[in-house]
PDB file of C-alpha atoms and ligand atoms in Angstrom:
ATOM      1  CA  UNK U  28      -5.072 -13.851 -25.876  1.00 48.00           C
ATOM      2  CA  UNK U  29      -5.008 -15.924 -22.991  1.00 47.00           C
ATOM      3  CA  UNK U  30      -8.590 -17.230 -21.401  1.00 51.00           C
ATOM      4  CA  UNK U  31      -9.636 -15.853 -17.673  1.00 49.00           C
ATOM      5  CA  UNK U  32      -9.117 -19.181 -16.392  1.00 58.00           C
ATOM      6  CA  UNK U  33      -5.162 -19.349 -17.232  1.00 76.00           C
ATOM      7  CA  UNK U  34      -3.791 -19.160 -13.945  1.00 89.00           C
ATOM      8  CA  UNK U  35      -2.431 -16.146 -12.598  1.00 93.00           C
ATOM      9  CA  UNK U  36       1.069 -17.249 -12.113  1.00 94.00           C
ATOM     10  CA  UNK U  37       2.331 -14.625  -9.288  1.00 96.00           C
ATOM     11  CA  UNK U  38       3.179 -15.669  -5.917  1.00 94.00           C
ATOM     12  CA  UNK U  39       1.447 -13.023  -3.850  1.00 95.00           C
ATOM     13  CA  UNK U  40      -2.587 -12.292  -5.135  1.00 94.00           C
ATOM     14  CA  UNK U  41      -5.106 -10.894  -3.307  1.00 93.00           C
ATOM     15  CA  UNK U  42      -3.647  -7.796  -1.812  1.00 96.00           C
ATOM     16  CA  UNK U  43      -5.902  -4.083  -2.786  1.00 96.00           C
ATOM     17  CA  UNK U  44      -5.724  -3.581  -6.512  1.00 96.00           C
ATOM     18  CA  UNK U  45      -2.935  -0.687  -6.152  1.00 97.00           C
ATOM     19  CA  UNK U  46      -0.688  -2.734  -4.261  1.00 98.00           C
ATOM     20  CA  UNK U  47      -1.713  -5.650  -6.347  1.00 97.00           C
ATOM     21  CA  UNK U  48      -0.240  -3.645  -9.912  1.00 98.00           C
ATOM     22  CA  UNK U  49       2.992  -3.016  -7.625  1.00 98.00           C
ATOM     23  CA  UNK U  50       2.731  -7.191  -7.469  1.00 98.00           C
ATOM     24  CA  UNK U  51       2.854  -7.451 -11.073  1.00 98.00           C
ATOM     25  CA  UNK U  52       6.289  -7.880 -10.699  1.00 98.00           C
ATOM     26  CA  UNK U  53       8.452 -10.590  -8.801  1.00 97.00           C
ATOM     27  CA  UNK U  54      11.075 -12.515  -8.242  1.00 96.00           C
ATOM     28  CA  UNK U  55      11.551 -16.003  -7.661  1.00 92.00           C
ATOM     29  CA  UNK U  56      14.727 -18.971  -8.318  1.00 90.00           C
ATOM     30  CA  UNK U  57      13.854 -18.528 -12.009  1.00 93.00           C
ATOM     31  CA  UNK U  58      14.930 -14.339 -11.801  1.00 95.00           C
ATOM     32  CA  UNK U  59      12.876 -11.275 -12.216  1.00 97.00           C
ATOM     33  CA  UNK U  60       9.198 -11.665 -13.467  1.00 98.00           C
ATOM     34  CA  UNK U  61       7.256  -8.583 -14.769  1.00 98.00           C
ATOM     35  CA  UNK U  62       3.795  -9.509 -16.007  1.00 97.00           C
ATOM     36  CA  UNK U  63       3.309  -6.095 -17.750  1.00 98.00           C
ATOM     37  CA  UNK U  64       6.624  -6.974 -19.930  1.00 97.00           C
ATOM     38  CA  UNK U  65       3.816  -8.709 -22.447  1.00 96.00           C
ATOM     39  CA  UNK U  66       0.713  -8.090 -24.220  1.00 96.00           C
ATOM     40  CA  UNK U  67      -0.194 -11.409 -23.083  1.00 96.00           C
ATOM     41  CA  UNK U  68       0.487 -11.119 -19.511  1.00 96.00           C
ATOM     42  CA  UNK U  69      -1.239  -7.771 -19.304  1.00 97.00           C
ATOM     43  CA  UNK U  70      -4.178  -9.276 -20.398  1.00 96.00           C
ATOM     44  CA  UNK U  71      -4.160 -11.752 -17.640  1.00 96.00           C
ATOM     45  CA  UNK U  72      -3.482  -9.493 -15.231  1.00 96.00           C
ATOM     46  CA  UNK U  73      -6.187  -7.519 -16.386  1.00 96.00           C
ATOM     47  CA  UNK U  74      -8.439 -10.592 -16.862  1.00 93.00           C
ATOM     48  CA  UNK U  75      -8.068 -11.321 -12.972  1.00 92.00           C
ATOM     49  CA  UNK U  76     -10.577 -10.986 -10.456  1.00 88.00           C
ATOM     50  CA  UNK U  77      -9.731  -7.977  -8.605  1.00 84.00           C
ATOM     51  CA  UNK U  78      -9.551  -5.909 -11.325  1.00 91.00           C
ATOM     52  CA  UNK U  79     -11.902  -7.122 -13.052  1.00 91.00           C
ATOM     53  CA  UNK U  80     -14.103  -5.805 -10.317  1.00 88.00           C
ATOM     54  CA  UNK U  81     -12.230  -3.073 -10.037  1.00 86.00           C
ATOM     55  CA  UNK U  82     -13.183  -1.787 -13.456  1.00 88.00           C
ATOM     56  CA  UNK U  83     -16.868  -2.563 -12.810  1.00 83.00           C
ATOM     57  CA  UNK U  84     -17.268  -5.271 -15.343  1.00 79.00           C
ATOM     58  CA  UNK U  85     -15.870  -2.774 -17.793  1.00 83.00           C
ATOM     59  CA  UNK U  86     -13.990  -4.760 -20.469  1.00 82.00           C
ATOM     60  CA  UNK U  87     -10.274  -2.463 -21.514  1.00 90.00           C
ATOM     61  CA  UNK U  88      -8.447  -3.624 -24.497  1.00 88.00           C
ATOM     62  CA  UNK U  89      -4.856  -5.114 -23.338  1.00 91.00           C
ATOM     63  CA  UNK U  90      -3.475  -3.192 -25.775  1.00 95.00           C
ATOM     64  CA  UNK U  91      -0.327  -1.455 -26.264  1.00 97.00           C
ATOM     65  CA  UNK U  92      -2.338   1.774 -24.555  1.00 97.00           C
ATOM     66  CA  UNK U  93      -3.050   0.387 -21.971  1.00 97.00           C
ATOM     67  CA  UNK U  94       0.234  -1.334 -21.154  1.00 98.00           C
ATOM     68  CA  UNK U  95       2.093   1.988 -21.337  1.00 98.00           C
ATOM     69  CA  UNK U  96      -0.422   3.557 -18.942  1.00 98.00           C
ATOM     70  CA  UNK U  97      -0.101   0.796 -16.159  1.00 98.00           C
ATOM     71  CA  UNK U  98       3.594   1.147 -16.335  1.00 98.00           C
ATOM     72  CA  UNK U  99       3.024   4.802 -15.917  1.00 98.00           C
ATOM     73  CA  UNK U 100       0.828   4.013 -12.725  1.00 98.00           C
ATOM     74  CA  UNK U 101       3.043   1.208 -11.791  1.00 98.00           C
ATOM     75  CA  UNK U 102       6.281   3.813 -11.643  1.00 98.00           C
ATOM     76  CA  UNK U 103       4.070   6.648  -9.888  1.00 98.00           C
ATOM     77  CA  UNK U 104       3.085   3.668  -7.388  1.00 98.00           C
ATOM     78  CA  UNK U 105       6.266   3.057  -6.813  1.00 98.00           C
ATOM     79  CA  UNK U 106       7.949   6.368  -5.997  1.00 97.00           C
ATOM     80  CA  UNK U 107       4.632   7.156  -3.631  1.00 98.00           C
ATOM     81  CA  UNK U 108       5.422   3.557  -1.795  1.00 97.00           C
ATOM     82  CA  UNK U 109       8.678   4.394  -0.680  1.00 95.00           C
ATOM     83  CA  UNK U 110       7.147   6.438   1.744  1.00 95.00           C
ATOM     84  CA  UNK U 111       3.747   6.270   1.738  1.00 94.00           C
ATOM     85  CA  UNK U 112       2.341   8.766   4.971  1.00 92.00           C
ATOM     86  CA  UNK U 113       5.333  11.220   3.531  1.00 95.00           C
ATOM     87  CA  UNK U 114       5.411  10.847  -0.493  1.00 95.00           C
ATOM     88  CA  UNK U 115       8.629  13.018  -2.067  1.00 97.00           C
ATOM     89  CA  UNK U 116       7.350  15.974  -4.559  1.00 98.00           C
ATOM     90  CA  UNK U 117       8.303  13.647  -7.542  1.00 98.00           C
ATOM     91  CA  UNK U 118       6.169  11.089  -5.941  1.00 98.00           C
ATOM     92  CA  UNK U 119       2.742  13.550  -5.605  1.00 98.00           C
ATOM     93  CA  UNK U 120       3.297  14.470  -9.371  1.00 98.00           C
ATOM     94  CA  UNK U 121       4.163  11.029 -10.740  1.00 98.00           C
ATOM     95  CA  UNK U 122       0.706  10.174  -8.783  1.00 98.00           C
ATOM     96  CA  UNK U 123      -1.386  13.896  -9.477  1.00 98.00           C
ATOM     97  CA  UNK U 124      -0.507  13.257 -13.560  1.00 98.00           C
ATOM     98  CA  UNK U 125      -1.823   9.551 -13.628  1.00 98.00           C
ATOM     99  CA  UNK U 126      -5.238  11.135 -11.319  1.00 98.00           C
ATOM    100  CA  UNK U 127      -5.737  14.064 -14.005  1.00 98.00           C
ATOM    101  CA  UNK U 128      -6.808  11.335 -16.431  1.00 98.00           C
ATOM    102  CA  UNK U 129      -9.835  10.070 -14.659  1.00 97.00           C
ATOM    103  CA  UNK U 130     -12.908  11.035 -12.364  1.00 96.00           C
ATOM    104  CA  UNK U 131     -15.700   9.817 -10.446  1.00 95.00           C
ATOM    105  CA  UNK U 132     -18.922  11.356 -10.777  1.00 95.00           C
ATOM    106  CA  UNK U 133     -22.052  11.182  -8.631  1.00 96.00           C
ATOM    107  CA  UNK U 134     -25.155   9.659  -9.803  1.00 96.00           C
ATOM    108  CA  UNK U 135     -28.354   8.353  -8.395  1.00 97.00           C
ATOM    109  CA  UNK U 136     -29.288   4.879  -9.398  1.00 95.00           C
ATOM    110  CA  UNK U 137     -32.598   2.993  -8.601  1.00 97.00           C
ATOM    111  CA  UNK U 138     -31.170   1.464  -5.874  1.00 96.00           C
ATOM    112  CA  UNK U 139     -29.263   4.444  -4.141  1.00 97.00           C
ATOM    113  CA  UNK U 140     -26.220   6.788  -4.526  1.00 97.00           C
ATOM    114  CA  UNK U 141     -22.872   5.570  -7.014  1.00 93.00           C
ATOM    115  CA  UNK U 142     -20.537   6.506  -8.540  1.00 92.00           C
ATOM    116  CA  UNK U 143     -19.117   6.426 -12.016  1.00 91.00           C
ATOM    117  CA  UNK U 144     -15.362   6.275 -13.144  1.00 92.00           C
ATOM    118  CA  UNK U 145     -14.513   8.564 -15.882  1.00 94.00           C
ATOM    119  CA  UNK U 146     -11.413   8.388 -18.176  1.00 95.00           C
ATOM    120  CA  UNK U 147     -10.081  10.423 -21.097  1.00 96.00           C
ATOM    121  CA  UNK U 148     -10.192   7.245 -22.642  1.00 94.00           C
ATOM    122  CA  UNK U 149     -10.807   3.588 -22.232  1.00 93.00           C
ATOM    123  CA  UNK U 150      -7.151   2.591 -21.895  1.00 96.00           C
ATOM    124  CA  UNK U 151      -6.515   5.029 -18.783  1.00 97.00           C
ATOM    125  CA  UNK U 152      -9.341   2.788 -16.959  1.00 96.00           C
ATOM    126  CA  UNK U 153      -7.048   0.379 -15.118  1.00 97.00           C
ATOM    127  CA  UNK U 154      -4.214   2.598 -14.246  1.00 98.00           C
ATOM    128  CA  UNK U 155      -6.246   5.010 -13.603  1.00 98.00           C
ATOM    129  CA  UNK U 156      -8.269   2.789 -10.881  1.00 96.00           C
ATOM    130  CA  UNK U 157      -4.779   1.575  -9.329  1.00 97.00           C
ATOM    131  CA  UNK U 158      -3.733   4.891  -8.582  1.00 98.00           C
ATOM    132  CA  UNK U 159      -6.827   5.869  -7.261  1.00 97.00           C
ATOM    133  CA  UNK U 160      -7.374   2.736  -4.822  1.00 97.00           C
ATOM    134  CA  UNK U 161      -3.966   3.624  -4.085  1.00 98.00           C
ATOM    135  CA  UNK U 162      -5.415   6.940  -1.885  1.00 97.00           C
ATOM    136  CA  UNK U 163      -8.308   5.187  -0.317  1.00 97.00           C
ATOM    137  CA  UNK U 164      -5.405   2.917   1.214  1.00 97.00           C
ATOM    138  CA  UNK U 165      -3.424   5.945   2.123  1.00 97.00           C
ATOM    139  CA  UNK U 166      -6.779   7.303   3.395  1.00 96.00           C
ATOM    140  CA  UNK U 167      -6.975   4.523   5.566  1.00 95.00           C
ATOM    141  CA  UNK U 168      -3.938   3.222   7.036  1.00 95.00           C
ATOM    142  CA  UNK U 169      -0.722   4.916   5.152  1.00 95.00           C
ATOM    143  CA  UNK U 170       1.286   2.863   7.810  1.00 95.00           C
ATOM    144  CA  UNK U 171      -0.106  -0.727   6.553  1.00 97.00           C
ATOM    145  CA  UNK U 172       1.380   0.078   2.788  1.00 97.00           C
ATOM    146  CA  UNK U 173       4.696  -2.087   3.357  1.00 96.00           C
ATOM    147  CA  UNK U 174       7.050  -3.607   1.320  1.00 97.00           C
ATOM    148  CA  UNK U 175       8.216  -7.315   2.102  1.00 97.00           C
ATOM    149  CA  UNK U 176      10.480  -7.806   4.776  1.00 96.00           C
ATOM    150  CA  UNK U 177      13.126  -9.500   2.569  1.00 95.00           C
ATOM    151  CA  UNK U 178      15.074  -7.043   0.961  1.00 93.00           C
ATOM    152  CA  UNK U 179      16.317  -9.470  -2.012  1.00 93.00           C
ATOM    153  CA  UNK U 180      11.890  -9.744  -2.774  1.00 96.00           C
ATOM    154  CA  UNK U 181      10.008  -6.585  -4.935  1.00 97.00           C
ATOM    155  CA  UNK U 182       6.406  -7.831  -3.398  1.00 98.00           C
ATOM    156  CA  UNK U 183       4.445  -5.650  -1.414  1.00 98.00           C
ATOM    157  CA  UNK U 184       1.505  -5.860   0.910  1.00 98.00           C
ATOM    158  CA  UNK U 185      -1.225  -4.141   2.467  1.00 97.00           C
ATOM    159  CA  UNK U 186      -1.530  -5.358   6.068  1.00 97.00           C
ATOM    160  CA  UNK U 187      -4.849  -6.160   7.852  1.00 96.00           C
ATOM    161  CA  UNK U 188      -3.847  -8.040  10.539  1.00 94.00           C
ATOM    162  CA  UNK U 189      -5.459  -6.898  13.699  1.00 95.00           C
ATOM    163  CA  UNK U 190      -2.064  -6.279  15.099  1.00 95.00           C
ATOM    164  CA  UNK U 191      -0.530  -4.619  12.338  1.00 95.00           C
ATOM    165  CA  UNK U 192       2.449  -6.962  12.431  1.00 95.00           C
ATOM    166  CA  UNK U 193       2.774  -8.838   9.099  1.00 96.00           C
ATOM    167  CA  UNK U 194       5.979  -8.765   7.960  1.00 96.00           C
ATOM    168  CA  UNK U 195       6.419 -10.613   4.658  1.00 96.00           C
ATOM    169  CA  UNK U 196       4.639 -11.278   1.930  1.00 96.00           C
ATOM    170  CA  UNK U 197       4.015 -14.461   2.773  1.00 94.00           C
ATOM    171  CA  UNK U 198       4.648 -16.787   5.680  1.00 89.00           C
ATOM    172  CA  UNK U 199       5.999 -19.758   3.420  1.00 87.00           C
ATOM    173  CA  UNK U 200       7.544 -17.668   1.299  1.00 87.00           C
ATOM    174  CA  UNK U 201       9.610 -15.099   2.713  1.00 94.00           C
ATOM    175  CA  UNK U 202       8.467 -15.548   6.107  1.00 92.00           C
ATOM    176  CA  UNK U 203      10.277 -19.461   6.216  1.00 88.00           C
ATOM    177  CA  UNK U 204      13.198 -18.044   4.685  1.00 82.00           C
ATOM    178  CA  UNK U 205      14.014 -15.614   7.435  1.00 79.00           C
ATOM    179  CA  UNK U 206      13.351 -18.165   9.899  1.00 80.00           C
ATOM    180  CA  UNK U 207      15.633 -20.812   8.524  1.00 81.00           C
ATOM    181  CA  UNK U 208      18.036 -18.088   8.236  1.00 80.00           C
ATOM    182  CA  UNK U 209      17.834 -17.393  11.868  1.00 79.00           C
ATOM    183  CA  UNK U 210      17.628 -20.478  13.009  1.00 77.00           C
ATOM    184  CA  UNK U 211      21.257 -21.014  10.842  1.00 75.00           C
ATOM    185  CA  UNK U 212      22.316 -17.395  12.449  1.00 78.00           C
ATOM    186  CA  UNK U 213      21.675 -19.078  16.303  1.00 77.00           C
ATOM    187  CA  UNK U 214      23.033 -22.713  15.087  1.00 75.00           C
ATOM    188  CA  UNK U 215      26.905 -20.899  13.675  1.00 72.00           C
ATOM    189  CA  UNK U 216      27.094 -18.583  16.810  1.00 69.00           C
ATOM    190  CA  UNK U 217      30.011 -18.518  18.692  1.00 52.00           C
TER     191      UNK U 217
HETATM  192 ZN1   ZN O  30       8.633 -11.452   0.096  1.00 84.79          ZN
END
């Protein structure tokens, strides 16, 4: 099992946890990348930051359980992407089965109001929290779920510029590849 300080080897990290478990997956010179293909990389992902405060300090086993439930979130993610203000029927149950496993419920703590997540069982925890970030986004701004602007990249993005105009998933990335290629485009004109 790898330690929390192995590096997270993704490109794009950072970005809300639900579009963040879409990012578990990329591609770069070396081909396709899917960090939920593994045990190993599961844990990682699991062992980074975001989710880690996603899940409220709440260790999850990166077990086999919990693998199978992220891809299950990961899929329902990514039918409800394609469109995120309009989601397709397969999309709203793909998203309303993954929901059904968890909860929040209302307490009062010493120091205010909370809430507390509640799964059927341990290993719904992360999925479950994905999908459910995944409608305070929608709640928010629907229109600033985007995929990358490069159609040959799988990354996606939530966008908080003040302008609403981010494009890629990142500027040396994708963003210097599009301007190179226009730049060529303008360069071979006739
Ligand atoms: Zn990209």
């Amino acid at each position: 099992m790898p330690s929390p300080a192995e590096p997270d080897p993704r490109p794009l990290t950072g970005e809300p946890l639900a579009v963040d478990l879409l990012n578990t997956r990329w591609i770069d010179a070396a081909g396709r990348h899917d960090l939920l293909d593994s045990l190993e990389g599961t844990a990682l992902w699991l062992n980074t930051p975001p989710v880690r405060e996603a899940l409220g300090g709440i260790s999850v086993p990166a077990g086999h359980d919990t693998r199978e439930r992220l891809h299950q979130a990961r899929a329902a993610l990514d039918e409800a992407v394609a469109d995120p203000a309009h989601p397709s029927p397969a999309a709203v149950t793909a998203v309303n089965d993954v929901l059904a496993h968890g909860r929040l419920r209302q307490v009062l703590r010493p120091d205010g109001p909370g809430t507390v997540a509640e799964v059927d069982a341990p290993a719904w925890l992360p999925a479950w929290a994905a999908t459910a970030d995944f409608l305070r986004l929608l709640a928010d701004r629907p229109d600033r779920i985007r995929a990358c602007g490069n159609p040959q990249c799988v990354l996606h993005f939530y966008d908080v510029s003040k302008n609403g105009t981010r494009r890629w998933c990142s500027m040396s990335g994708c963003g210097n590849r599009a301007k190179a290629q226009r730049h060529y485009a303008r360069r071979h004109q006739v």
